Short mmCIF file of C-alpha atoms in Angstrom, two decimals:
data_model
loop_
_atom_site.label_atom_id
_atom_site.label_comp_id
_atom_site.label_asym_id
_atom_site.label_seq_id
_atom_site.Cartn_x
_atom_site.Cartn_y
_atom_site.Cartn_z
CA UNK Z 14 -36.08 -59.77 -16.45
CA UNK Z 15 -37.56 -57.59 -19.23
CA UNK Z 16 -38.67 -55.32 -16.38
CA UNK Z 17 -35.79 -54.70 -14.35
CA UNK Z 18 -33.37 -54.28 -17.77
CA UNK Z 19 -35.61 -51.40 -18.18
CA UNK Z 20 -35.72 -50.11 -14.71
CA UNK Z 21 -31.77 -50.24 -15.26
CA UNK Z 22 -31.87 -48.46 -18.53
CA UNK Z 23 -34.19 -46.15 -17.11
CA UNK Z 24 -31.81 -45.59 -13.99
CA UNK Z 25 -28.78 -45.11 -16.08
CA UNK Z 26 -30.62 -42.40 -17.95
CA UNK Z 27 -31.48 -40.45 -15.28
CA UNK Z 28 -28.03 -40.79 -13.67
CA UNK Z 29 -26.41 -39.51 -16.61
CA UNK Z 30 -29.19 -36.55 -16.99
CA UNK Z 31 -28.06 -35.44 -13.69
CA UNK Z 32 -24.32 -35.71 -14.15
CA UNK Z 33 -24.92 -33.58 -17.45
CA UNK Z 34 -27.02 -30.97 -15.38
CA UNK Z 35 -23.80 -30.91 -12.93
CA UNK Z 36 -21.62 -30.50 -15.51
CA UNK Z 37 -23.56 -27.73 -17.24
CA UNK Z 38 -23.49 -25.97 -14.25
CA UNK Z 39 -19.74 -25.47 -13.87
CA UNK Z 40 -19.25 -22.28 -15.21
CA UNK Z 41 -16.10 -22.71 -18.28
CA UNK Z 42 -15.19 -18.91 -17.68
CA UNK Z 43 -16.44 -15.48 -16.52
CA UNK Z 44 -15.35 -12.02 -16.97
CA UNK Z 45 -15.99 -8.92 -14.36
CA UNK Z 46 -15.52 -5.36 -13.82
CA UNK Z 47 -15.26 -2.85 -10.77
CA UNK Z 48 -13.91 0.99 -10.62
CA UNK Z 49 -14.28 2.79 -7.36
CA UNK Z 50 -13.92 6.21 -7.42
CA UNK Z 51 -13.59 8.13 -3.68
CA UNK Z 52 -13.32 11.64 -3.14
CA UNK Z 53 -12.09 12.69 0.49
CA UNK Z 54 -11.79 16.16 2.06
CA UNK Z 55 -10.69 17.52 5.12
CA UNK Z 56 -11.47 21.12 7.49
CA UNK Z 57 -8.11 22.41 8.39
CA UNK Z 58 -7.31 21.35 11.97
CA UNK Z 59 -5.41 22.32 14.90
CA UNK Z 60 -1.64 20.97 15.01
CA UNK Z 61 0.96 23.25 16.78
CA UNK Z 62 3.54 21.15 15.05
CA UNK Z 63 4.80 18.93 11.76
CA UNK Z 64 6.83 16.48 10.69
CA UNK Z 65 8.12 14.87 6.94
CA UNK Z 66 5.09 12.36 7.92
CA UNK Z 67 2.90 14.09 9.31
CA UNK Z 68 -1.10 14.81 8.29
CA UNK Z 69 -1.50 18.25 6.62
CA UNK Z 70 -3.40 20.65 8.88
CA UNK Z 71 -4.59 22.64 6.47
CA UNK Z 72 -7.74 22.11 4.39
CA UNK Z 73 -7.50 18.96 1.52
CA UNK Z 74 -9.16 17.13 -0.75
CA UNK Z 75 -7.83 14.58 -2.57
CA UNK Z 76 -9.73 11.87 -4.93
CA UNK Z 77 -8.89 8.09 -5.87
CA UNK Z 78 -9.61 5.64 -8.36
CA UNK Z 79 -9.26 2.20 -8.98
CA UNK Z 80 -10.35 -0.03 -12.28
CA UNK Z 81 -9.89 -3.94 -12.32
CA UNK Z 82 -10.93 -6.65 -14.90
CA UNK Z 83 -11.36 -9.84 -13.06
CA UNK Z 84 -10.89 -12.58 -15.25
CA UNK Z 85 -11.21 -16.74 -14.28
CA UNK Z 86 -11.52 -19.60 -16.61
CA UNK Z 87 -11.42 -23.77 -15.76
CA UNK Z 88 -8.39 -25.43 -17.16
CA UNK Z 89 -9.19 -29.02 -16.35
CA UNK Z 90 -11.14 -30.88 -13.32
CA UNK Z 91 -10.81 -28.86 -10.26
CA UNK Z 92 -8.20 -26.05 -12.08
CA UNK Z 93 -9.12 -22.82 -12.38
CA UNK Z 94 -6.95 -20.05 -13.54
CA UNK Z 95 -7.62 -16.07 -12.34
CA UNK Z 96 -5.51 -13.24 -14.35
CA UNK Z 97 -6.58 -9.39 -13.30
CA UNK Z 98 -5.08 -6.63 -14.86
CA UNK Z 99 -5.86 -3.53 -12.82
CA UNK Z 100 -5.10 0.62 -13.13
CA UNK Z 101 -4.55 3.07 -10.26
CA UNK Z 102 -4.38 6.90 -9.70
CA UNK Z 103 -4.72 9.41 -7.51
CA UNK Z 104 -3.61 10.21 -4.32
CA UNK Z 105 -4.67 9.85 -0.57
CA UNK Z 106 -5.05 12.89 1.60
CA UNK Z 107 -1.61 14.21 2.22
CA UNK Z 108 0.31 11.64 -0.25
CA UNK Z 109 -1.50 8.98 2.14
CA UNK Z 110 0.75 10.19 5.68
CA UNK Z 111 -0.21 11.05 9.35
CA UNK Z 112 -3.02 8.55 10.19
CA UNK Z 113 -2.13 4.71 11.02
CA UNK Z 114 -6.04 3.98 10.52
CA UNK Z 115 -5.67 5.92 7.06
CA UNK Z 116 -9.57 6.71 6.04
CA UNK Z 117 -9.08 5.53 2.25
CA UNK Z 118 -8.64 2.28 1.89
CA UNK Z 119 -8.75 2.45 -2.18
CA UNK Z 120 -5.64 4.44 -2.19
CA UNK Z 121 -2.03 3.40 -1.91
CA UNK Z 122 1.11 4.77 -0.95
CA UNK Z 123 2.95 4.96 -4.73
CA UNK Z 124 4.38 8.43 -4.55
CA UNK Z 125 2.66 9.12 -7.87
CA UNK Z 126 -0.68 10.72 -8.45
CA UNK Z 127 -0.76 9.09 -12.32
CA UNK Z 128 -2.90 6.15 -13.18
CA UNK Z 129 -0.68 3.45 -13.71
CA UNK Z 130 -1.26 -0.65 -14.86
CA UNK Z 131 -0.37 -3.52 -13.13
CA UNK Z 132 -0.85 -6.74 -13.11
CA UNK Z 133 -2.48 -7.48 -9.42
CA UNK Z 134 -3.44 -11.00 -9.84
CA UNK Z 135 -2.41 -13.96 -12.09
CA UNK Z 136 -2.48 -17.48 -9.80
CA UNK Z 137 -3.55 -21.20 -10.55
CA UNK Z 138 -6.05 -23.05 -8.01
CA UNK Z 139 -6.33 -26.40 -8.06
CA UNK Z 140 -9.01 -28.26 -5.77
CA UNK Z 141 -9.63 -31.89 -4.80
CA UNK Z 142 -12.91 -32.81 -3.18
CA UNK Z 143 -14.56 -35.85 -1.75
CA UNK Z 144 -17.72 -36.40 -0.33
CA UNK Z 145 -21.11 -36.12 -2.05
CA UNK Z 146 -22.80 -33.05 0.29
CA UNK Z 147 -22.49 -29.68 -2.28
CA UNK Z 148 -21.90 -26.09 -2.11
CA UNK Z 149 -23.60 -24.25 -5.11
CA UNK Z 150 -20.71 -21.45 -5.72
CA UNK Z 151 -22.18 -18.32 -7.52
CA UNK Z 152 -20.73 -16.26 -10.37
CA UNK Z 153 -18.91 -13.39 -9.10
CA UNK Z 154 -15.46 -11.43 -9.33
CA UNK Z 155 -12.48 -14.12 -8.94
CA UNK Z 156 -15.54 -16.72 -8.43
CA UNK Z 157 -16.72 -19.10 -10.90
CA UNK Z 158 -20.07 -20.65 -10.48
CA UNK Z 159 -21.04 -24.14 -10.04
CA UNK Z 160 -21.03 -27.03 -7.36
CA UNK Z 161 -18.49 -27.68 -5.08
CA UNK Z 162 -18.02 -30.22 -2.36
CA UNK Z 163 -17.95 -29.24 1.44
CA UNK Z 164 -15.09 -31.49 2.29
CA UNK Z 165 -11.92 -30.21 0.00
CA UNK Z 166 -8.94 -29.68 -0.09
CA UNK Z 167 -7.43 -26.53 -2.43
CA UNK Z 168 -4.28 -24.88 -3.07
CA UNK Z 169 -3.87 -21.45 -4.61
CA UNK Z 170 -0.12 -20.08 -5.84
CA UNK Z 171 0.93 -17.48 -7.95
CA UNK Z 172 0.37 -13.50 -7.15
CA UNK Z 173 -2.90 -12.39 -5.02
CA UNK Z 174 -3.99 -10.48 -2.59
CA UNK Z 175 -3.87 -11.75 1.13
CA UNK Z 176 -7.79 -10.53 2.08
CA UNK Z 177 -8.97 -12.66 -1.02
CA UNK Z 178 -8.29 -15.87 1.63
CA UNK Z 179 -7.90 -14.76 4.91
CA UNK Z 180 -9.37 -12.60 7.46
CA UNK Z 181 -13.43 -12.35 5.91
CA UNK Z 182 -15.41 -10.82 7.35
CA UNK Z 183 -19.38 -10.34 6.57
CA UNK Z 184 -19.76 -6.66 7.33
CA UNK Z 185 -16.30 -5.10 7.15
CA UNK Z 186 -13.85 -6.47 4.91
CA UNK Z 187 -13.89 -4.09 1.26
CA UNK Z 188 -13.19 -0.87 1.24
CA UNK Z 189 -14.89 -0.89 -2.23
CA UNK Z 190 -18.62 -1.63 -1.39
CA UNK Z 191 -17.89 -1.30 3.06
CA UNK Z 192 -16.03 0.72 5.11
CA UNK Z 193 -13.63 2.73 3.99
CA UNK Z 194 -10.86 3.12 6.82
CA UNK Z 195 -7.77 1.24 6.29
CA UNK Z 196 -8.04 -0.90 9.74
CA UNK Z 197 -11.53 -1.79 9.09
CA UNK Z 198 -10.28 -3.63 5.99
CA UNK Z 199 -8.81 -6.14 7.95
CA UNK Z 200 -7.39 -6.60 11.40
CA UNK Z 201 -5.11 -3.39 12.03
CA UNK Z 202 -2.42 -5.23 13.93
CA UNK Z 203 -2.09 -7.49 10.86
CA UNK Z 204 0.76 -6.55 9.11
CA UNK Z 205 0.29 -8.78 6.39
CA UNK Z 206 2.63 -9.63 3.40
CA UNK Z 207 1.97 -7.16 0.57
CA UNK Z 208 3.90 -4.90 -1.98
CA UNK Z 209 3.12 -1.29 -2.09
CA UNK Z 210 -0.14 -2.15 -4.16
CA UNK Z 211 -1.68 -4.55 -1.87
CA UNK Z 212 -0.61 -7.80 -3.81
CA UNK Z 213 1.78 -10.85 -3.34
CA UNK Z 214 4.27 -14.00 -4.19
CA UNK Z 215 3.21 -16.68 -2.70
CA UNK Z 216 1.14 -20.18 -2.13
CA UNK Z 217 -2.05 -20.59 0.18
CA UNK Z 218 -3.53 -23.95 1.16
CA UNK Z 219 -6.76 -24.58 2.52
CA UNK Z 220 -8.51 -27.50 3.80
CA UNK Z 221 -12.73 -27.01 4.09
CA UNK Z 222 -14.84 -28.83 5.60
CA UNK Z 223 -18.87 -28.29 6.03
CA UNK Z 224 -18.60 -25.68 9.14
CA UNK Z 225 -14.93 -24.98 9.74
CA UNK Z 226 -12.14 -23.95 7.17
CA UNK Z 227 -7.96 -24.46 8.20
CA UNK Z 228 -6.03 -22.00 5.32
CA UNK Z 229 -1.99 -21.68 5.80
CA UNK Z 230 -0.46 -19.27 3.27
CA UNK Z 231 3.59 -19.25 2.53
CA UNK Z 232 4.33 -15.89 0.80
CA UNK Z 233 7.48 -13.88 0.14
CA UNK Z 234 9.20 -10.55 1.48
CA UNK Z 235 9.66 -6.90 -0.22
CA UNK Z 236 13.58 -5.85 0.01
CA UNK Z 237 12.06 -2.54 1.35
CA UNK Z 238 9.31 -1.34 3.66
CA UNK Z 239 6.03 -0.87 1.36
CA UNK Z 240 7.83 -1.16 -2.13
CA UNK Z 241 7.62 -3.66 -4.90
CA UNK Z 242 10.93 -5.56 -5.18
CA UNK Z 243 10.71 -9.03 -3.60
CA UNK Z 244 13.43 -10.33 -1.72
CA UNK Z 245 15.39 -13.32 -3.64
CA UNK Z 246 16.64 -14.93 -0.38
CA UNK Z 247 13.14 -16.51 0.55
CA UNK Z 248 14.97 -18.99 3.14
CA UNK Z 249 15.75 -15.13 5.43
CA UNK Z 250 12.82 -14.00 3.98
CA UNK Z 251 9.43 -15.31 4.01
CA UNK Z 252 6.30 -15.26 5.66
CA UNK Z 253 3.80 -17.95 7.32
CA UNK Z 254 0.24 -17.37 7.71
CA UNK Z 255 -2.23 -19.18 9.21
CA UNK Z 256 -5.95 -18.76 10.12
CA UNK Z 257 -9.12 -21.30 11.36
CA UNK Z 258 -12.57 -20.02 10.54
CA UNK Z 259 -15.73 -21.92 12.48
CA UNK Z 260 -19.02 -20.95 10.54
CA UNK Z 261 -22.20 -21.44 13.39
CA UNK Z 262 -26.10 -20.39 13.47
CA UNK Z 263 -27.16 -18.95 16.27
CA UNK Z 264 -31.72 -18.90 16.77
CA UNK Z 265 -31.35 -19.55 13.04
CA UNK Z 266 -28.73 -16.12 11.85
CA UNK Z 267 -25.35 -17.30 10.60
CA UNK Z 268 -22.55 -15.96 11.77
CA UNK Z 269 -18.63 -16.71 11.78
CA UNK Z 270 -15.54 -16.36 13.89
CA UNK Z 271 -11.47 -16.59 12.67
CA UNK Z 272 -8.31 -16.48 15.11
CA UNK Z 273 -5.10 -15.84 12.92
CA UNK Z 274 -2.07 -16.25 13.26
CA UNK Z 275 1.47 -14.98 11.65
CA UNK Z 276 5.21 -14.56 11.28
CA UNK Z 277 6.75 -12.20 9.43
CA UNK Z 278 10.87 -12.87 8.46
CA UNK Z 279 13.20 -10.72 6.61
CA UNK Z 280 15.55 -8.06 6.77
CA UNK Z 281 13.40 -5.60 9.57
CA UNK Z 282 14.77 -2.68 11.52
CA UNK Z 283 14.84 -2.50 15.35
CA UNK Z 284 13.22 0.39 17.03
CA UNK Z 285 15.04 -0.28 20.53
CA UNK Z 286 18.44 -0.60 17.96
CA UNK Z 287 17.61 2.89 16.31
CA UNK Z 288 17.17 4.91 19.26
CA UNK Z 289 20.25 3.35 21.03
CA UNK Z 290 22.46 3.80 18.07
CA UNK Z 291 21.09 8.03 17.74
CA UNK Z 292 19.09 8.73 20.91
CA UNK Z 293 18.52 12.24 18.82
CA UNK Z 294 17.74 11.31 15.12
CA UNK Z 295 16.88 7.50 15.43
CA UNK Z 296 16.40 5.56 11.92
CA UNK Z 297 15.13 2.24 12.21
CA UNK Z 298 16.09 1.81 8.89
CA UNK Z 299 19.56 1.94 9.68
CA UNK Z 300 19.53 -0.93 11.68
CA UNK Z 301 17.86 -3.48 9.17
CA UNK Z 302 19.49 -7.31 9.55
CA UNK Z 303 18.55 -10.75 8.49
CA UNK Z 304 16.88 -13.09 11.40
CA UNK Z 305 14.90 -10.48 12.54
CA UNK Z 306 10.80 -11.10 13.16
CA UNK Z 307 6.99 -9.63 13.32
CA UNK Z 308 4.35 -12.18 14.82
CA UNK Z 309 0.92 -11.78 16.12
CA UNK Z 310 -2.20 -12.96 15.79
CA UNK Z 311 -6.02 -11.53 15.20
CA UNK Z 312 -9.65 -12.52 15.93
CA UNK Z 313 -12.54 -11.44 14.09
CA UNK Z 314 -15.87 -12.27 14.22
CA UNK Z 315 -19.70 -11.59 12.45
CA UNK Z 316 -23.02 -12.07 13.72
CA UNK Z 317 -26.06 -11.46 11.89
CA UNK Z 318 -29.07 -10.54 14.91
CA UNK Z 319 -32.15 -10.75 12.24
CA UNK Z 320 -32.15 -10.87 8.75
CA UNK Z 321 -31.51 -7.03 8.32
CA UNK Z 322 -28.90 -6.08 11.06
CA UNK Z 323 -25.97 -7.60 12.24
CA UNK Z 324 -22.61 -6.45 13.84
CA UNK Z 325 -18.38 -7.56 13.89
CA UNK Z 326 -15.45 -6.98 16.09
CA UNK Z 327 -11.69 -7.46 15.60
CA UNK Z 328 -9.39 -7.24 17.71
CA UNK Z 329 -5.29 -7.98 16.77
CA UNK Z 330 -1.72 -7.28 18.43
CA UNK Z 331 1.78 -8.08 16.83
CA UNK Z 332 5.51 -7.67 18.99
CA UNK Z 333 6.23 -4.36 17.88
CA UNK Z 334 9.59 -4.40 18.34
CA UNK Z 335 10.57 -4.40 14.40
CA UNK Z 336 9.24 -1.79 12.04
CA UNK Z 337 6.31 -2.32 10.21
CA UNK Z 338 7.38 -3.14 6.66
CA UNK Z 339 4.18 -4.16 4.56
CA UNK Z 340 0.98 -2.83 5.85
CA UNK Z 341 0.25 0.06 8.25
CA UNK Z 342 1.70 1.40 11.61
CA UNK Z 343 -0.58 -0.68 14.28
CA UNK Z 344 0.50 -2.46 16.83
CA UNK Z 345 -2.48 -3.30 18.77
CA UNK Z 346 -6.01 -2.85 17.73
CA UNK Z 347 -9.67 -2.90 18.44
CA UNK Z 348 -13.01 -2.33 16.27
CA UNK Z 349 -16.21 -3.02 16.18
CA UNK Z 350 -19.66 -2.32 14.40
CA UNK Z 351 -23.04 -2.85 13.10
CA UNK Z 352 -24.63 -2.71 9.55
CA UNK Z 353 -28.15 -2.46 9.09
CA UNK Z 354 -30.16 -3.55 5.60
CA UNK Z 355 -32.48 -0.80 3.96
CA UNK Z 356 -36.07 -2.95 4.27
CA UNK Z 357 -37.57 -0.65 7.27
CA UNK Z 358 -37.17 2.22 5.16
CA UNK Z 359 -38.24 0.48 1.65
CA UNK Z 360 -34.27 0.54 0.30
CA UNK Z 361 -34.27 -2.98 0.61
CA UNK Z 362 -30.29 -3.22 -1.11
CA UNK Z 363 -29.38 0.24 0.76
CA UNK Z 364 -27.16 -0.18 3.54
CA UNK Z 365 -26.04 1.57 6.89
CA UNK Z 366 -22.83 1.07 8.45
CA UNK Z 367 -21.16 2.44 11.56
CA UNK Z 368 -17.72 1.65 13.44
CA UNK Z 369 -15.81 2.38 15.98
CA UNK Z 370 -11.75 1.68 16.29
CA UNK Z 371 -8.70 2.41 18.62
CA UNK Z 372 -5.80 1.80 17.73
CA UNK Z 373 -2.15 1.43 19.51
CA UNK Z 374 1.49 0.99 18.89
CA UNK Z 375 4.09 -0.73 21.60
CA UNK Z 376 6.80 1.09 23.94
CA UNK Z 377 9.42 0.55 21.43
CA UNK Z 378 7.61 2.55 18.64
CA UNK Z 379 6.00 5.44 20.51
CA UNK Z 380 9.78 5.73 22.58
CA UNK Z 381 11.34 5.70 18.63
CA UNK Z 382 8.69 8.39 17.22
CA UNK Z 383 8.94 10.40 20.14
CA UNK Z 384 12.77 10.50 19.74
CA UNK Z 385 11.75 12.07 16.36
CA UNK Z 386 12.31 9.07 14.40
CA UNK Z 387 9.85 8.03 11.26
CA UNK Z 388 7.96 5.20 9.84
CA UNK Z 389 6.90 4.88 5.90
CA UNK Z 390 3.38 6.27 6.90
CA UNK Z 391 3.72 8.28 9.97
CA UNK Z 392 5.59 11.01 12.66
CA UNK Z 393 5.31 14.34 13.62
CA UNK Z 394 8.77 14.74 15.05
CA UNK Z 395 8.07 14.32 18.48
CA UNK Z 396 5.19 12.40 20.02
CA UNK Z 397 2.70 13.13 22.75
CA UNK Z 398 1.18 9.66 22.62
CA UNK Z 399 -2.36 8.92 22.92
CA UNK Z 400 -4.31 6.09 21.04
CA UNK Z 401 -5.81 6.87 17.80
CA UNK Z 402 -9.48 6.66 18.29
CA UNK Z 403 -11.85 6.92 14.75
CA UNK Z 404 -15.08 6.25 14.05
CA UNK Z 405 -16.75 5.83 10.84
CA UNK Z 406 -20.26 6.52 9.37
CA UNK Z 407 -21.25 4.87 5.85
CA UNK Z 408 -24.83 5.19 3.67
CA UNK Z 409 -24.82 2.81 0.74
CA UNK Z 410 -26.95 3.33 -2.15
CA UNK Z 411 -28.26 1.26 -4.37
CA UNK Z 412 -27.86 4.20 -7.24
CA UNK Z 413 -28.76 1.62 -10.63
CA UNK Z 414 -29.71 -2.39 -10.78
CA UNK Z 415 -27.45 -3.02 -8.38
CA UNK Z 416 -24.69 -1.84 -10.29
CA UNK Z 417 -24.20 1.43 -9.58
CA UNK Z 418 -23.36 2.12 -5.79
CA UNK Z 419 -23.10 5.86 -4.22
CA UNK Z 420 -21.88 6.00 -0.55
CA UNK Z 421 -21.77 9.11 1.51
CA UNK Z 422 -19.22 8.26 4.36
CA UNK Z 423 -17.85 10.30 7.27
CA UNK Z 424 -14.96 9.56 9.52
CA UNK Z 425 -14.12 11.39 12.99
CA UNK Z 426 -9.88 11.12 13.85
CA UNK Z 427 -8.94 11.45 17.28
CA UNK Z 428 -5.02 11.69 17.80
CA UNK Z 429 -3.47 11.05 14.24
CA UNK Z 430 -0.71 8.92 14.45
CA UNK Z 431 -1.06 8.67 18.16
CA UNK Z 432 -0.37 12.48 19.07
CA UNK Z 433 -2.82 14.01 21.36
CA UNK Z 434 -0.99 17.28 20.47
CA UNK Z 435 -2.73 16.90 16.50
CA UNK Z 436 -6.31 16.95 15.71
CA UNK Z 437 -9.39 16.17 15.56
CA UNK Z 438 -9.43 15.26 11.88
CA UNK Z 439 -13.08 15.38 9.95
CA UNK Z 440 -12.81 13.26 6.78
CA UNK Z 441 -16.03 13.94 4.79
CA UNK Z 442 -16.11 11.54 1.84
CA UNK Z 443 -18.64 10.02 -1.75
CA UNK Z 444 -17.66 7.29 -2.94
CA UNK Z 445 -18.90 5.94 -6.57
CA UNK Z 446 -18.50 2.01 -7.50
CA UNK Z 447 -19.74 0.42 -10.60
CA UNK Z 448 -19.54 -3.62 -10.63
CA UNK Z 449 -20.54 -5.79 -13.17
#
């Protein structure tokens, strides 16, 4: 009896050793930094004619910059609060106009050169988990370290940014330390819920499991096309978001695949309206009404082939018969690339990346831009369409401890804003981003 009190005693103790070490490792709170810094600049280029939206043909050069303090605490078991204040400047080439695949995807269409501060996220989380198999979370940006199960359920509401839940990707996702080009971000076609600085209202739920993960998010509407004021009448409008990821290995390299899915409510002009209302001087915004829709859906997948290379393709479509109101001017897009790791060359964190995407808008909105009407990001005035073909070429440096990252990045524009008449475009760019 002596004996097995002891063994008890002895189990107890180590029980509650272990529950301390889990404990311990649940990060409380964190704190992290990032400024990106890009610097684009563009030859002149041929373009026999311009409109109020249109790419400038002559020769450019415009810079960027972005600065955000990522802060996260725990609150109480499974809460976990995330608050980032953020500052802006700069400017796009041409005030961010005349490209639907724009090539910086660190600047935003604000009207205003000036750095300015904003609030981009402040949201609570809270998770519920069963099962004893673990996921060991590491510290990072909007990521607090420590053990989590693989069977949970979360759910996330407050004001974020859509790509910080859905549509991942391993090798092009962040314009920051990836590509660059605005439909490499995430899937072109997407035109996810967003005000003019990337960020949104709203709630997302997600249910995870050990090798699949179901997410639906419920967000709100802008009263105007790429602006800041959200619309009050969330029953008119809203928007519904949902995507399935399935994580696999394939001869023993992980890889992942996502289908999407979305609709997009609110108060959205009609191209076919527009042009039959002025067949001369359409404006879709004219013919804005409640009940009116956006859906579509994307895949995207990521495949590492060894340890050191591995590639991605997307490929998304949405109706196109309302105007595009949050993201970019896509309809219908395709891309796809490969990023190789630095260890054949001894740059072991050094990284090369190359892509390839065309993109595509429907019949109603090449007939409405030929007519000489405009979006918020692009038209010439008249339209001889063709698809908008880029491809981009990225060199990641590993400049200081992993903290210091210099990319050299070029990006080749066929058709700007689907007009075989403009073009080609030659983006030459640096980028600079400090994380820590």
């Amino acid at each position: 009896m002596k004996k097995l009190i002891l063994s008890f005693i002895s189990l107890t103790t180590l029980l509650g050793a272990a529950a301390a070490q889990d404990t311990a490792k649940q990060q409380r709170a964190n704190i992290h930094f990032q400024q990106t810094i890009i610097t684009q600049y563009k030859p002149a280029f041929s373009a026999p004619y311009s409109g109020q939206n249109s790419l400038s043909p002559a020769e450019e050069t415009q810079s960027s910059i972005t600065s955000t303090l990522f802060g996260a605490a725990r609150l109480w078991h499974g809460a976990e609060a995330y608050f980032n204040p953020e500052i802006s400047g700069g400017s796009g080439l041409s005030k961010t106009l005349g490209v639907a695949g724009f090539p910086n995807g660190e600047t935003f269409r604000v009207g205003a050169a000036e750095p300015k501060i904003y609030i981009a996220r402040l949201y609570l989380k809270q998770t519920f988990e069963w099962d004893k198999e673990k996921d060991t979370i590491e510290d990072d940006a909007n990521q607090l370290a420590g053990l989590r199960s693989k069977r949970y359920f979360s759910i996330a509401a407050g004001k974020f940014g859509m790509a910080d839940f859905f549509d991942a990707n391993e090798f092009s996702h962040d314009p920051r330390s990836q590509f660059m080009n605005w439909a490499l971000m995430d899937n072109g076609a997407w035109d996810y819920p967003a005000n003019t600085r990337g960020y949104v209202l709203g709630a997302v739920a997600e249910l995870g499991q050990p090798d699949w993960t179901l997410r639906f998010a419920f967000t709100m509407v802008t009263t105007v096309p790429n602006e800041a004021i959200w619309d009050a009448k969330i029953g008119k409008a809203n928007t519904q978001t949902i995507e399935f990821e399935k994580r696999y290995i394939i001869d023993g390299q992980k890889g992942s695949f996502r289908i999407l899915t979305f609709l997009n409510n609110g108060k959205f002009g009609n191209y076919k309206l527009a042009i039959a209302q002025n067949p001369t001087a359409p404006s879709v915004d004219s013919t804005q009404a409640y009940g009116r829709h956006k859906y579509g859906f994307g895949i995207n997948a990521d495949q590492y082939l060894t340890k050191d290379f591995g590639v991605f393709a997307k490929a998304s479509w949405n109706d196109g018969h309302t105007e595009t109101w949050f993201f970019t001017e896509i309809d219908r897009s395709l891309s796809f690339g490969g990023v190789l790791k630095g260890n054949s060359w001894k740059r072991k964190d050094d990284e090369l990346g190359l892509a390839f995407i065309a993109n595509g808008i429907s019949k109603d909105h090449r007939n409405y831009l030929a007519a000489g009407g405009y979006g918020f990001l692009i038209g010439d005035g008249q339209l001889n369409y063709s698809p908008e073909l880029i491809a981009e070429l990225y060199y990641k440096i590993n400049a200081y401890q992993k903290k210091l990252w210099l990319s050299p990045d070029y990006q080749f524009i066929l058709h700007p804003a689907y007009n075989a008449d403009r073009g080609p475009v030659n983006v030459f760019g640096i980028r600079a981003h400090v994380e820590f």
